[in-house]
Structure formats: C-alpha cells, structure tokens
PDB file of C-alpha atoms in Angstrom:
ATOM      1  CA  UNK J  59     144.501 110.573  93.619  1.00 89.00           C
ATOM      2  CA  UNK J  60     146.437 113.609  93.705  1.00 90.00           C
ATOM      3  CA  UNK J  61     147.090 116.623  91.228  1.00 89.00           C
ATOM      4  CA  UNK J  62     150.117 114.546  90.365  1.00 90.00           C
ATOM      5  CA  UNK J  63     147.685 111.475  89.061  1.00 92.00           C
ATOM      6  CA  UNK J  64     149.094 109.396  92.030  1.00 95.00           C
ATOM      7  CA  UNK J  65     146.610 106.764  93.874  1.00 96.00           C
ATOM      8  CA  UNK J  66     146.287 106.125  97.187  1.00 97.00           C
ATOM      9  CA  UNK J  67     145.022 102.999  98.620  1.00 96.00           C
ATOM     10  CA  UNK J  68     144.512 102.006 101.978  1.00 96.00           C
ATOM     11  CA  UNK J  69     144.705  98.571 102.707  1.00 95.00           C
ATOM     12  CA  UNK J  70     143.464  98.095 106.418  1.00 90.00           C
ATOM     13  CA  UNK J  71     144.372  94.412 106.844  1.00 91.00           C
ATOM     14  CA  UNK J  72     148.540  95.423 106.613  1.00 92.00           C
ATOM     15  CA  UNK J  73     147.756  98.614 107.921  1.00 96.00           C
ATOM     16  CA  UNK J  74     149.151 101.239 105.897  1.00 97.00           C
ATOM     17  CA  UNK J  75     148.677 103.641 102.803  1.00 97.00           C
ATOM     18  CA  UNK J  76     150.670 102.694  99.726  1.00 97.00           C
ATOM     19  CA  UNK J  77     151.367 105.591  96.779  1.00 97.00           C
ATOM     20  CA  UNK J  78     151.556 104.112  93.328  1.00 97.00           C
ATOM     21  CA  UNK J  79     153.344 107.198  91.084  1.00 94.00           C
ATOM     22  CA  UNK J  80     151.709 106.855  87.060  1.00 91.00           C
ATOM     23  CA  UNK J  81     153.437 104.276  85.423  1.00 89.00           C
ATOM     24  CA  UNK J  82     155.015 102.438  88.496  1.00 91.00           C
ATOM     25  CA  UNK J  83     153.481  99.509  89.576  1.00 89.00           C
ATOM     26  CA  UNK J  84     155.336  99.152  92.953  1.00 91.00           C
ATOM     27  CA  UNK J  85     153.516 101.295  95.608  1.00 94.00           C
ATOM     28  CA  UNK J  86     155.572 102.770  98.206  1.00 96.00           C
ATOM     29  CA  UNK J  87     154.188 102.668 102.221  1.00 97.00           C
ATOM     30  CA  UNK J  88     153.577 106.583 102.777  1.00 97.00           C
ATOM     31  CA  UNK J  89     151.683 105.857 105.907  1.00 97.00           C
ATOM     32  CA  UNK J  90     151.527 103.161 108.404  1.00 96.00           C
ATOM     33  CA  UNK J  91     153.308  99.692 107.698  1.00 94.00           C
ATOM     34  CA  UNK J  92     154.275  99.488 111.358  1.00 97.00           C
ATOM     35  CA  UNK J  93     152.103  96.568 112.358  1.00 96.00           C
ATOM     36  CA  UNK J  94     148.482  97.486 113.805  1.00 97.00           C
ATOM     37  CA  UNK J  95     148.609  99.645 117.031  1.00 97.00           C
ATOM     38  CA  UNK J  96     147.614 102.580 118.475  1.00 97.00           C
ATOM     39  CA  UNK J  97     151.158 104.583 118.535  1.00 98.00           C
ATOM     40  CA  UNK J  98     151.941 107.300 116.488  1.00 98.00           C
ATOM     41  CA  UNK J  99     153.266 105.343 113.076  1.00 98.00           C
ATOM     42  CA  UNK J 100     150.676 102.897 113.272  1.00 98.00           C
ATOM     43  CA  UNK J 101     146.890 102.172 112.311  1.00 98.00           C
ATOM     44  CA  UNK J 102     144.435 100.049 112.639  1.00 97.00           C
ATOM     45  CA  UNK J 103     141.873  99.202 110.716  1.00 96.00           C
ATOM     46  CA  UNK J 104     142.281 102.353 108.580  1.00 97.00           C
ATOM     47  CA  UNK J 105     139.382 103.246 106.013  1.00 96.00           C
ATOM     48  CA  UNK J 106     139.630 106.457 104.063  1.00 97.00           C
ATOM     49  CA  UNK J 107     142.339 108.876 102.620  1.00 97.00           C
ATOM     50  CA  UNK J 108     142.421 112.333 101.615  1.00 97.00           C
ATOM     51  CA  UNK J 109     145.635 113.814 100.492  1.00 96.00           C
ATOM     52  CA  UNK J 110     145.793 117.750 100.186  1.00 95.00           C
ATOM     53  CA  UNK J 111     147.637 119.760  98.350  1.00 92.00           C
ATOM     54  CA  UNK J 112     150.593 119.449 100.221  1.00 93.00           C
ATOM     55  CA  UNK J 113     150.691 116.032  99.948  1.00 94.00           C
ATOM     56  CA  UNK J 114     149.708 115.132 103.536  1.00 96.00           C
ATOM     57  CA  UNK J 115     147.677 112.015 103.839  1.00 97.00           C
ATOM     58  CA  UNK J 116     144.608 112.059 105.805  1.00 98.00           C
ATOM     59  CA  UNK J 117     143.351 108.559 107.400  1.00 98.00           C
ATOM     60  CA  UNK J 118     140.507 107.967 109.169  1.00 98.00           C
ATOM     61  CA  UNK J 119     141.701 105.009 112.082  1.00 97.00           C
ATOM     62  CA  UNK J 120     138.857 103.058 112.237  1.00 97.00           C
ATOM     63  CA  UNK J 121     139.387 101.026 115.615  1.00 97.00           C
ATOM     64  CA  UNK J 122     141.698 103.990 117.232  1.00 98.00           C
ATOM     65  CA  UNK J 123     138.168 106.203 116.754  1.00 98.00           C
ATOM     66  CA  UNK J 124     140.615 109.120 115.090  1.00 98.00           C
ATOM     67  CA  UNK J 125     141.709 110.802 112.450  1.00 98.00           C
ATOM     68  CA  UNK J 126     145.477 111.115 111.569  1.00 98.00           C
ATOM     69  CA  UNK J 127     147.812 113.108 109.352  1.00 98.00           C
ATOM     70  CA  UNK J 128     150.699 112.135 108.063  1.00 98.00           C
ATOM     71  CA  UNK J 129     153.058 115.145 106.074  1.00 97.00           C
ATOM     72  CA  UNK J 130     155.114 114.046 103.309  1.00 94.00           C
ATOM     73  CA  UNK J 131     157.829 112.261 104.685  1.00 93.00           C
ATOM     74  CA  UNK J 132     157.127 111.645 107.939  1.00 96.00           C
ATOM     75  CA  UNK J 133     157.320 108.638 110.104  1.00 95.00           C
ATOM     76  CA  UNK J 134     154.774 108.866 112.545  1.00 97.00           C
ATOM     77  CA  UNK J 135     151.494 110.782 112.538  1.00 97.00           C
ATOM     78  CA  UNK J 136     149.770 113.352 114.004  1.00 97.00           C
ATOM     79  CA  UNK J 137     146.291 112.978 115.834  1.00 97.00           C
ATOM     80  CA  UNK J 138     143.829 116.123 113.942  1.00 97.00           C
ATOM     81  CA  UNK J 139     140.533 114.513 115.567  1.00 97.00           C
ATOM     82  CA  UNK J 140     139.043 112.309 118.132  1.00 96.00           C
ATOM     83  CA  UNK J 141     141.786 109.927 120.067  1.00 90.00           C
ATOM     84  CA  UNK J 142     139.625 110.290 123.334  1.00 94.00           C
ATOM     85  CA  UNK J 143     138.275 106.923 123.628  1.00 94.00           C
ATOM     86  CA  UNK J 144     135.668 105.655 121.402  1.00 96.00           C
ATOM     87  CA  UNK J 145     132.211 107.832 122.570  1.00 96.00           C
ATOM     88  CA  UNK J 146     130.068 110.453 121.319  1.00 96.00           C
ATOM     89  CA  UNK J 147     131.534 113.888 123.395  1.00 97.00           C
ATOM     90  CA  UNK J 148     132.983 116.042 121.017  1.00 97.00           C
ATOM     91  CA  UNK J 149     136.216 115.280 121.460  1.00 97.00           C
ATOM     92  CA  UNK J 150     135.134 111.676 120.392  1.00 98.00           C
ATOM     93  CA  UNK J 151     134.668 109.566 117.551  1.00 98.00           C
ATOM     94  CA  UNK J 152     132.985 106.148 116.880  1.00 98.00           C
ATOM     95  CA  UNK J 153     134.415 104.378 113.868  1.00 98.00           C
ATOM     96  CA  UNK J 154     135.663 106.992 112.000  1.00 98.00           C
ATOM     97  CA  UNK J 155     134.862 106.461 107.512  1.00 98.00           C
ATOM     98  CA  UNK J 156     135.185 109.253 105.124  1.00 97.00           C
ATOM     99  CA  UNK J 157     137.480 112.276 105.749  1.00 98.00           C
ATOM    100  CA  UNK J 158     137.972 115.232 103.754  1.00 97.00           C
ATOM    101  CA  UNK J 159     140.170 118.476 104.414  1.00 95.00           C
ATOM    102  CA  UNK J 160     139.839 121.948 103.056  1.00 90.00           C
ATOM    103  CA  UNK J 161     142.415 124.684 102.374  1.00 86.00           C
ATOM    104  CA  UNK J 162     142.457 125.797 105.641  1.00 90.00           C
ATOM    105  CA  UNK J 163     142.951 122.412 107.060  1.00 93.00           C
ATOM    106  CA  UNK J 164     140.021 121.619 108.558  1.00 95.00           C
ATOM    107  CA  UNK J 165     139.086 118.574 108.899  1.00 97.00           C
ATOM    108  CA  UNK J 166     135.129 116.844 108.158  1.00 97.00           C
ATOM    109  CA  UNK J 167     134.425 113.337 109.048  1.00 98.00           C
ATOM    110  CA  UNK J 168     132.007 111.103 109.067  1.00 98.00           C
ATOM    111  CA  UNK J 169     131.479 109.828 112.135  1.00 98.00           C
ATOM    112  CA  UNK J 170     129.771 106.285 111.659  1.00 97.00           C
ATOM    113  CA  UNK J 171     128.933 104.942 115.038  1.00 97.00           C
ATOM    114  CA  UNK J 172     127.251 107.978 116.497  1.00 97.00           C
ATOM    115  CA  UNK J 173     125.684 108.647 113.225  1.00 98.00           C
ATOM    116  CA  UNK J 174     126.933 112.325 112.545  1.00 98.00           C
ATOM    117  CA  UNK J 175     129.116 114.358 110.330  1.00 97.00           C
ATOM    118  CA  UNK J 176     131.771 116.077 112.778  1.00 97.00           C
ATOM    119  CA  UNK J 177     134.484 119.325 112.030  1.00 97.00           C
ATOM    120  CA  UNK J 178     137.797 120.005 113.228  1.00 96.00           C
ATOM    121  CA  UNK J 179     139.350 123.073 112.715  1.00 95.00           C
ATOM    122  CA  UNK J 180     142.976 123.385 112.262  1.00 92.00           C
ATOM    123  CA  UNK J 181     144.843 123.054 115.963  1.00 89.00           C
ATOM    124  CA  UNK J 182     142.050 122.279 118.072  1.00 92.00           C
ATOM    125  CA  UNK J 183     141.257 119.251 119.979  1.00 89.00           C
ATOM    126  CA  UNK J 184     137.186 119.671 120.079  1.00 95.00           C
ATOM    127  CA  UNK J 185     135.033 119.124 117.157  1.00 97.00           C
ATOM    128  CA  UNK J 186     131.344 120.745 116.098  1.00 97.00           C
ATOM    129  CA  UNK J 187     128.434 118.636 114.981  1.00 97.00           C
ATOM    130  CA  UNK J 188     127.834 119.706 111.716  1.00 95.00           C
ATOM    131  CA  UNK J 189     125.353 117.158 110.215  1.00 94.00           C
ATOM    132  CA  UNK J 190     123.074 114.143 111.952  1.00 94.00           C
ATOM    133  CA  UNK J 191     124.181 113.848 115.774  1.00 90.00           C
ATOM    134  CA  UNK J 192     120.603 112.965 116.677  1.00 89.00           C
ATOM    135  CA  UNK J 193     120.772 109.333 116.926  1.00 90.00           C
ATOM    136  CA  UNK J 194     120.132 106.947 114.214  1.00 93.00           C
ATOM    137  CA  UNK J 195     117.640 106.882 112.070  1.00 92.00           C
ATOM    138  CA  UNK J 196     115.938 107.869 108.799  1.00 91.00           C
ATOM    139  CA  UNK J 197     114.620 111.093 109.357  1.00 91.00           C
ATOM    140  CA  UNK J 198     115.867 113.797 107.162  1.00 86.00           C
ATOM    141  CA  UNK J 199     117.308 115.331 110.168  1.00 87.00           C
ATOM    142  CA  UNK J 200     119.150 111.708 111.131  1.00 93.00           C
ATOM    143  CA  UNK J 201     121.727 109.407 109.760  1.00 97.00           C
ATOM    144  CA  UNK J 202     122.192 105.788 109.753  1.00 97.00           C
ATOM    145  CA  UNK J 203     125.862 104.996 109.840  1.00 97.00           C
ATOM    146  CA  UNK J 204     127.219 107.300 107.266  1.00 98.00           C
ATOM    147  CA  UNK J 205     130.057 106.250 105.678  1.00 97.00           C
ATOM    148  CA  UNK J 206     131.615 108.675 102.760  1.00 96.00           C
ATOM    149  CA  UNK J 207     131.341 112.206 102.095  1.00 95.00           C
ATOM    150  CA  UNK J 208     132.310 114.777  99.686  1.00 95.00           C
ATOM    151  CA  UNK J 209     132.008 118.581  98.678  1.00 93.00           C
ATOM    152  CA  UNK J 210     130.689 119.847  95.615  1.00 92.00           C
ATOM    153  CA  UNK J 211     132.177 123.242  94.371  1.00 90.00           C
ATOM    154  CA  UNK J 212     129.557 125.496  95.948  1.00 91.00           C
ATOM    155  CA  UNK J 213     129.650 124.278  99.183  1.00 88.00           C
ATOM    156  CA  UNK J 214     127.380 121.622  99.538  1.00 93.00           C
ATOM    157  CA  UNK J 215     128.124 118.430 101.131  1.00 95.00           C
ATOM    158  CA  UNK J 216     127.032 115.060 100.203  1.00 96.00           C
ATOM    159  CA  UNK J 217     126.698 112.176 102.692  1.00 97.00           C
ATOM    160  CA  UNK J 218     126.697 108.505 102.115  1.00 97.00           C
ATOM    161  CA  UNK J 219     124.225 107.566 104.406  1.00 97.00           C
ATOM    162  CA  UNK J 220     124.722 103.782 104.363  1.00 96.00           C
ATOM    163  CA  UNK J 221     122.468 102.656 106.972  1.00 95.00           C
ATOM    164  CA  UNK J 222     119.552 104.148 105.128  1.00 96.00           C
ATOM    165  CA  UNK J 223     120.775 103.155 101.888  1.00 96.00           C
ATOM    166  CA  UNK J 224     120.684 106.765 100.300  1.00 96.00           C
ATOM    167  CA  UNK J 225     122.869 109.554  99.715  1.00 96.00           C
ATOM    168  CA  UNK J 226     121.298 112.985 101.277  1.00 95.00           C
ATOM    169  CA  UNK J 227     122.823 116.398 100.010  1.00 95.00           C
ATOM    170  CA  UNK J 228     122.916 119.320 102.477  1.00 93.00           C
ATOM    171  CA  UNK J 229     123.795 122.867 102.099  1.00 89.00           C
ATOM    172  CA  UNK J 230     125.947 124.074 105.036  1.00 81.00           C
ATOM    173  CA  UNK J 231     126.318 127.776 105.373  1.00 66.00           C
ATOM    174  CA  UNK J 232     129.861 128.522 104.292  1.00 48.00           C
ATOM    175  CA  UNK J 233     129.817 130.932 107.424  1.00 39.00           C
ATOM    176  CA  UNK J 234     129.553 128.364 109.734  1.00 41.00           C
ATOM    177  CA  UNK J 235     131.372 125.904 108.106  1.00 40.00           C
ATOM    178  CA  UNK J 236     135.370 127.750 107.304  1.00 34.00           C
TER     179      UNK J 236
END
C-alpha cells in the first residue's frame, strides 16, 4: 500500500500490477499488462512490489532474473538490477522475490536461486552481496531460498528464509549499507 492507502497487487499469471484507489473496486494496470515477455513494458512471472514515495513501482521479474521500475505514468520500465542472464555474478540474479527501496533509491533483493540478499545502488549496473551468498543451506551464515524481506526502523533487516522455514534478523551496518 502506499501513503495514499492504495494496494498493489501483482498478479503474475496476466502479468501486470493493478492499483485499486480506497473505495474503488476497479484496479487500474500501473505496470505490465502487455502480455508476458522480456521487453521493456512487459513481465513475466512477476512476484513482489514496492512502491516509494514517488509512486514508482518496484517488481521483482521472476523468470527475466531482474528487477524493474516503473515511474508513475510510464509505459515501459526501467531495468535497476540483474537482466544479465539468470547466474550468480553480480550483475546477476536467480529468481528474483522480495524487493524493497530506500530513500536514496537503492535497491535490496532477495535473490532466491543463489540464496543471497543482493544491493543496488541508484545508477549502477553491479550489485554487492549483502546477506547469504554462500550457497544454500542452514547455517546462520547461509540461506535457503529466501523469499521476502523487510527493514525495521533502526536498520535491521529481516529475511524470509523459506527454504529453512525461519525468518533470521540481521543487523547491517548502516555504513555499509546507504
């Protein structure tokens, strides 16, 4: 939802993002609704939105292994991570899940086939490990296919680790992370 009390839902079988507005029940397509494809204005299998406070939408791609924004408006999308082929570089994603964005537009994913949590900063085309990367598994220092994520107000980031059927918390130095 947004500050507006709008909801967002993905449905990844059209594929698009529909905005229902309070009150309205007749969602609009704000994203997507081109057929499934890898162009620009299209998805496929998309997952998870984040809208910011601009009211860009955020999608994680699923089966395109990226991460697209969409501005207000727009008719096509722009690629903010992965779109290199499905692999583990860092360029790379594997069945990109849950996305969130921060005020200076960078962008954390969770990275479910190579069982890490990635970053993108705003405008660059190579993302840092910041959680997991270390294969699968259910170490505390491993993930399992992790699927959603959020931040908590001081910082610290919570990981759906769905593989391992937990959620683990970690504290990531906001140094390292903005």
């Amino acid at each position: 939802m947004d500050e507006n009390g709008s909801l967002y839902v993905v449905d990844n079988r059209k594929p698009e993002v529909r905005r229902y507005r309070r009150g309205e029940s007749q969602g609009i397509v704000v994203v997507g609704g081109n057929g499934s494809g890898n162009r620009l204005d299209q998805l496929s299998c998309p997952q998870y939105v984040f809208v910011d406070r601009d009211h860009s939408v955020y999608v994680s791609d699923w089966r395109n292994d990226r991460v697209m924004k969409w501005v207000e408006g727009a008719k096509q999308g722009i690629v903010v991570a992965g779109d290199q082929g499905q692999g583990n570089g860092l360029t790379q994603l594997s069945y990109p899940e849950g996305v969130v964005v921060d005020q200076l537009s960078t962008v954390v994913v969770a990275d479910r086939g190579n069982h890490r949590i990635m970053r993108w900063s705003r405008g660059v085309t190579k993302g840092s490990v910041i959680v997991g990367g270390n294969g699968g598994g259910g170490q505390s220092n491993r993930l399992n296919g992790p699927t959603g994520l959020s931040f908590d107000r001081h910082g610290n980031l919570y990981v759906v680790d769905n593989g391992n059927r937990r959620v683990q918390k970690f504290n990531i130095d906001s140094n390292s992370y903005s």
